[in-house]
XYZ file of N, CA, C and O in Angstrom:
356
model
N 8.653 -70.151 151.560
C 9.060 -68.989 152.331
C 8.989 -67.728 151.472
O 8.514 -66.701 151.919
N 9.516 -67.834 150.248
C 9.491 -66.684 149.347
C 8.080 -66.279 148.974
O 7.768 -65.097 148.832
N 7.201 -67.289 148.832
C 5.811 -67.005 148.495
C 5.127 -66.260 149.638
O 4.370 -65.309 149.400
N 5.388 -66.649 150.855
C 4.797 -65.984 152.019
C 5.279 -64.534 152.106
O 4.486 -63.627 152.397
N 6.567 -64.322 151.845
C 7.103 -62.956 151.863
C 6.459 -62.110 150.774
O 6.060 -60.968 151.012
N 6.344 -62.661 149.561
C 5.743 -61.922 148.448
C 4.282 -61.594 148.717
O 3.831 -60.473 148.457
N 3.548 -62.551 149.255
C 2.134 -62.301 149.563
C 1.966 -61.242 150.649
O 1.099 -60.375 150.546
N 2.793 -61.309 151.684
C 2.679 -60.307 152.748
C 3.064 -58.922 152.230
O 2.471 -57.919 152.631
N 4.029 -58.860 151.339
C 4.419 -57.569 150.772
C 3.297 -57.006 149.908
O 2.986 -55.816 149.974
N 2.641 -57.855 149.107
C 1.523 -57.408 148.278
C 0.335 -56.961 149.123
O -0.325 -55.965 148.805
N 0.067 -57.674 150.195
C -1.010 -57.272 151.113
C -0.686 -55.922 151.735
O -1.553 -55.047 151.866
N 0.569 -55.706 152.093
C 0.987 -54.413 152.648
C 0.853 -53.288 151.642
O 0.463 -52.173 151.993
N 1.152 -53.561 150.376
C 0.986 -52.545 149.330
C -0.486 -52.166 149.195
O -0.828 -50.974 149.116
N -1.352 -53.154 149.175
C -2.782 -52.903 149.074
C -3.289 -52.134 150.289
O -4.060 -51.177 150.163
N -2.834 -52.516 151.464
C -3.248 -51.837 152.696
C -2.755 -50.396 152.724
O -3.462 -49.505 153.210
N -1.559 -50.123 152.191
C -1.050 -48.746 152.181
C -1.912 -47.839 151.306
O -2.095 -46.664 151.620
N -2.454 -48.374 150.225
C -3.361 -47.595 149.376
C -4.638 -47.264 150.136
O -5.105 -46.119 150.139
N -5.204 -48.257 150.805
C -6.445 -48.049 151.557
C -6.228 -47.038 152.681
O -7.018 -46.106 152.868
N -5.150 -47.197 153.426
C -4.872 -46.302 154.547
C -4.575 -44.887 154.053
O -5.058 -43.906 154.621
N -3.796 -44.753 152.989
C -3.466 -43.431 152.451
C -4.692 -42.664 151.989
O -4.832 -41.471 152.250
N -5.588 -43.349 151.291
C -6.822 -42.691 150.834
C -7.714 -42.333 152.009
O -8.280 -41.246 152.065
N -7.826 -43.242 152.965
C -8.672 -42.995 154.127
C -8.162 -41.826 154.961
O -8.947 -40.974 155.394
N -6.856 -41.757 155.184
C -6.292 -40.675 156.000
C -6.423 -39.318 155.332
O -6.478 -38.298 156.000
N -6.487 -39.292 153.994
C -6.661 -38.030 153.281
C -8.133 -37.625 153.207
O -8.449 -36.491 152.879
N -9.033 -38.563 153.488
C -10.460 -38.262 153.452
C -11.118 -38.635 152.138
O -12.146 -38.078 151.772
N -10.547 -39.585 151.430
C -11.095 -40.035 150.156
C -11.747 -41.392 150.368
O -11.196 -42.259 151.039
N -12.926 -41.591 149.753
C -13.597 -42.876 149.899
C -12.828 -43.955 149.153
O -12.030 -43.676 148.261
N -13.107 -45.183 149.485
C -12.430 -46.311 148.858
C -13.105 -46.725 147.554
O -12.604 -47.570 146.838
N -14.214 -46.106 147.243
C -14.959 -46.456 146.033
C -14.406 -45.736 144.819
O -14.066 -44.561 144.887
N -14.380 -46.420 143.724
C -14.048 -45.803 142.453
C -12.582 -45.475 142.263
O -11.751 -45.656 143.146
N -12.293 -45.001 141.065
C -10.929 -44.631 140.697
C -10.762 -43.131 140.825
O -11.726 -42.378 140.828
N -9.514 -42.709 140.881
C -9.208 -41.285 140.892
C -9.139 -40.794 139.451
O -8.566 -41.463 138.586
N -9.706 -39.629 139.194
C -9.657 -39.071 137.846
C -8.254 -38.538 137.555
O -7.461 -38.287 138.463
N -7.955 -38.352 136.286
C -6.661 -37.781 135.905
C -6.513 -36.371 136.460
O -5.417 -35.966 136.844
N -7.608 -35.614 136.513
C -7.563 -34.269 137.091
C -7.143 -34.330 138.557
O -6.326 -33.532 139.012
N -7.698 -35.288 139.295
C -7.335 -35.442 140.706
C -5.869 -35.843 140.847
O -5.152 -35.303 141.693
N -5.420 -36.760 140.021
C -4.025 -37.222 140.107
C -3.052 -36.100 139.795
O -2.125 -35.829 140.561
N -3.247 -35.416 138.659
C -2.314 -34.359 138.279
C -2.494 -33.090 139.109
O -1.545 -32.353 139.338
N -3.701 -32.839 139.606
C -3.937 -31.686 140.469
C -3.417 -31.884 141.877
O -3.231 -30.937 142.629
N -3.205 -33.142 142.245
C -2.731 -33.494 143.584
C -1.424 -34.260 143.483
O -1.194 -35.229 144.209
N -0.551 -33.838 142.614
C 0.666 -34.591 142.310
C 1.569 -34.848 143.521
O 2.051 -35.973 143.676
N 1.803 -33.882 144.416
C 2.647 -34.199 145.587
C 2.058 -35.332 146.439
O 2.778 -36.232 146.865
N 0.747 -35.302 146.659
C 0.095 -36.366 147.421
C 0.186 -37.685 146.677
O 0.520 -38.721 147.266
N -0.079 -37.664 145.374
C -0.068 -38.883 144.577
C 1.318 -39.529 144.566
O 1.450 -40.738 144.745
N 2.349 -38.735 144.380
C 3.714 -39.284 144.364
C 4.115 -39.831 145.731
O 4.794 -40.862 145.822
N 3.682 -39.155 146.796
C 3.946 -39.663 148.149
C 3.238 -40.994 148.364
O 3.807 -41.920 148.952
N 2.011 -41.105 147.869
C 1.277 -42.357 148.006
C 1.931 -43.483 147.218
O 1.989 -44.623 147.677
N 2.436 -43.182 146.031
C 3.112 -44.207 145.232
C 4.402 -44.670 145.926
O 4.697 -45.866 145.963
N 5.141 -43.725 146.500
C 6.362 -44.088 147.229
C 6.023 -44.919 148.464
O 6.701 -45.915 148.748
N 4.984 -44.525 149.190
C 4.616 -45.277 150.389
C 4.098 -46.663 150.042
O 4.250 -47.600 150.824
N 3.520 -46.825 148.868
C 3.039 -48.128 148.444
C 4.217 -49.069 148.153
O 4.188 -50.242 148.501
N 5.267 -48.538 147.540
C 6.400 -49.380 147.157
C 7.275 -49.731 148.361
O 7.697 -50.877 148.508
N 7.549 -48.773 149.214
C 8.411 -49.024 150.381
C 7.610 -48.861 151.676
O 8.024 -48.192 152.605
N 6.467 -49.512 151.718
C 5.568 -49.350 152.848
C 6.174 -49.755 154.186
O 5.842 -49.136 155.209
N 7.062 -50.738 154.287
C 7.619 -51.038 155.622
C 8.393 -49.851 156.213
O 8.299 -49.565 157.413
N 9.131 -49.123 155.368
C 9.887 -47.963 155.857
C 8.937 -46.851 156.281
O 9.130 -46.229 157.336
N 7.909 -46.584 155.476
C 6.942 -45.542 155.828
C 6.205 -45.901 157.114
O 5.968 -45.037 157.957
N 5.852 -47.166 157.270
C 5.183 -47.605 158.494
C 6.084 -47.420 159.708
O 5.646 -46.923 160.750
N 7.351 -47.778 159.574
C 8.291 -47.612 160.681
C 8.475 -46.157 161.086
O 8.474 -45.827 162.277
N 8.615 -45.271 160.108
C 8.769 -43.838 160.397
C 7.506 -43.296 161.043
O 7.559 -42.525 162.009
N 6.348 -43.686 160.526
C 5.072 -43.208 161.079
C 4.914 -43.648 162.538
O 4.513 -42.848 163.392
N 5.269 -44.892 162.841
C 5.179 -45.369 164.219
C 6.213 -44.694 165.116
O 5.921 -44.363 166.268
N 7.419 -44.473 164.607
C 8.479 -43.829 165.395
C 8.123 -42.388 165.733
O 8.512 -41.878 166.783
N 7.377 -41.739 164.858
C 6.957 -40.350 165.115
C 5.747 -40.264 166.030
O 5.271 -39.173 166.320
N 5.213 -41.383 166.447
C 4.078 -41.367 167.364
C 2.738 -41.298 166.662
O 1.786 -40.738 167.198
N 2.628 -41.855 165.469
C 1.402 -41.913 164.672
C 0.766 -40.541 164.484
O -0.374 -40.310 164.877
N 1.470 -39.605 163.847
C 0.915 -38.263 163.661
C -0.256 -38.255 162.673
O -0.425 -39.170 161.870
N -1.027 -37.207 162.771
C -2.163 -37.004 161.874
C -1.663 -36.788 160.445
O -0.564 -36.300 160.226
N -2.485 -37.111 159.485
C -2.100 -36.953 158.081
C -1.966 -35.477 157.717
O -2.806 -34.663 158.097
N -0.950 -35.117 156.951
C -0.811 -33.723 156.520
C -1.675 -33.411 155.304
O -1.702 -32.289 154.846
N -2.413 -34.402 154.771
C -3.198 -34.239 153.550
C -4.681 -34.134 153.856
O -5.181 -34.737 154.791
N -5.373 -33.387 153.011
C -6.812 -33.202 153.171
C -7.454 -33.160 151.790
O -6.984 -32.454 150.894
N -8.525 -33.919 151.609
C -9.254 -33.929 150.345
C -10.201 -32.733 150.311
O -10.913 -32.458 151.270
N -10.177 -32.013 149.198
C -11.046 -30.855 149.007
C -11.834 -31.029 147.717
O -11.331 -31.589 146.747
N -13.055 -30.515 147.709
C -13.867 -30.542 146.498
C -13.862 -29.150 145.892
O -14.141 -28.167 146.572
N -13.536 -29.077 144.598
C -13.506 -27.788 143.911
C -14.923 -27.344 143.592
O -15.881 -28.101 143.753
N -15.055 -26.126 143.095
C -16.358 -25.600 142.714
C -17.017 -26.412 141.619
O -18.237 -26.489 141.540
N -16.228 -27.030 140.763
C -16.756 -27.853 139.685
C -17.065 -29.275 140.106
O -17.471 -30.091 139.289
N -16.851 -29.609 141.366
C -17.146 -30.944 141.872
C -15.995 -31.911 141.783
O -16.149 -33.088 142.096
N -14.829 -31.458 141.345
C -13.663 -32.340 141.255
C -12.988 -32.448 142.620
O -13.114 -31.576 143.464
N -12.257 -33.506 142.784
C -11.572 -33.775 144.042
C -10.099 -33.445 143.909
O -9.456 -33.822 142.945
N -9.566 -32.698 144.878
C -8.136 -32.397 144.949
C -7.650 -32.698 146.362
O -8.395 -32.556 147.322
N -6.406 -33.106 146.476
C -5.813 -33.373 147.789
C -4.709 -32.354 147.998
O -3.802 -32.219 147.185
N -4.800 -31.625 149.079
C -3.834 -30.571 149.405
C -3.321 -30.765 150.819
O -3.920 -31.459 151.631
N -2.222 -30.094 151.119
C -1.709 -30.104 152.497
C -2.680 -29.357 153.383
O -3.273 -28.357 152.987
N -2.837 -29.849 154.600
C -3.722 -29.180 155.571
C -3.186 -27.802 155.890
O -1.990 -27.619 156.046
N -4.083 -26.848 156.044
C -3.685 -25.492 156.414
C -4.242 -25.102 157.771
O -3.985 -23.991 158.235
N -4.962 -25.993 158.429
C -5.602 -25.666 159.715
C -4.730 -25.953 160.917
O -5.196 -25.994 162.016
N -3.448 -26.115 160.726
C -2.564 -26.446 161.858
C -2.046 -25.215 162.511
O -1.666 -24.265 162.114
């Protein structure tokens, strides 16, 4: 029983990473650079929190009616990737 719970929790953690990157507009390929992580710190910290307590984040997201992601991936002039809050709302 404990093994099934642990495996489902790990699968949920992995799925939260995939969903978080996809909703922000980041491909699933490759790693994030340190510039992207530190330049997008609010997004990164939110993603880390959602990965650890993904059942709570999933419940809140469903209770709110599955709203659109507030994050958007942007490419800088130098070709680096940054994630910022959407401004087109």
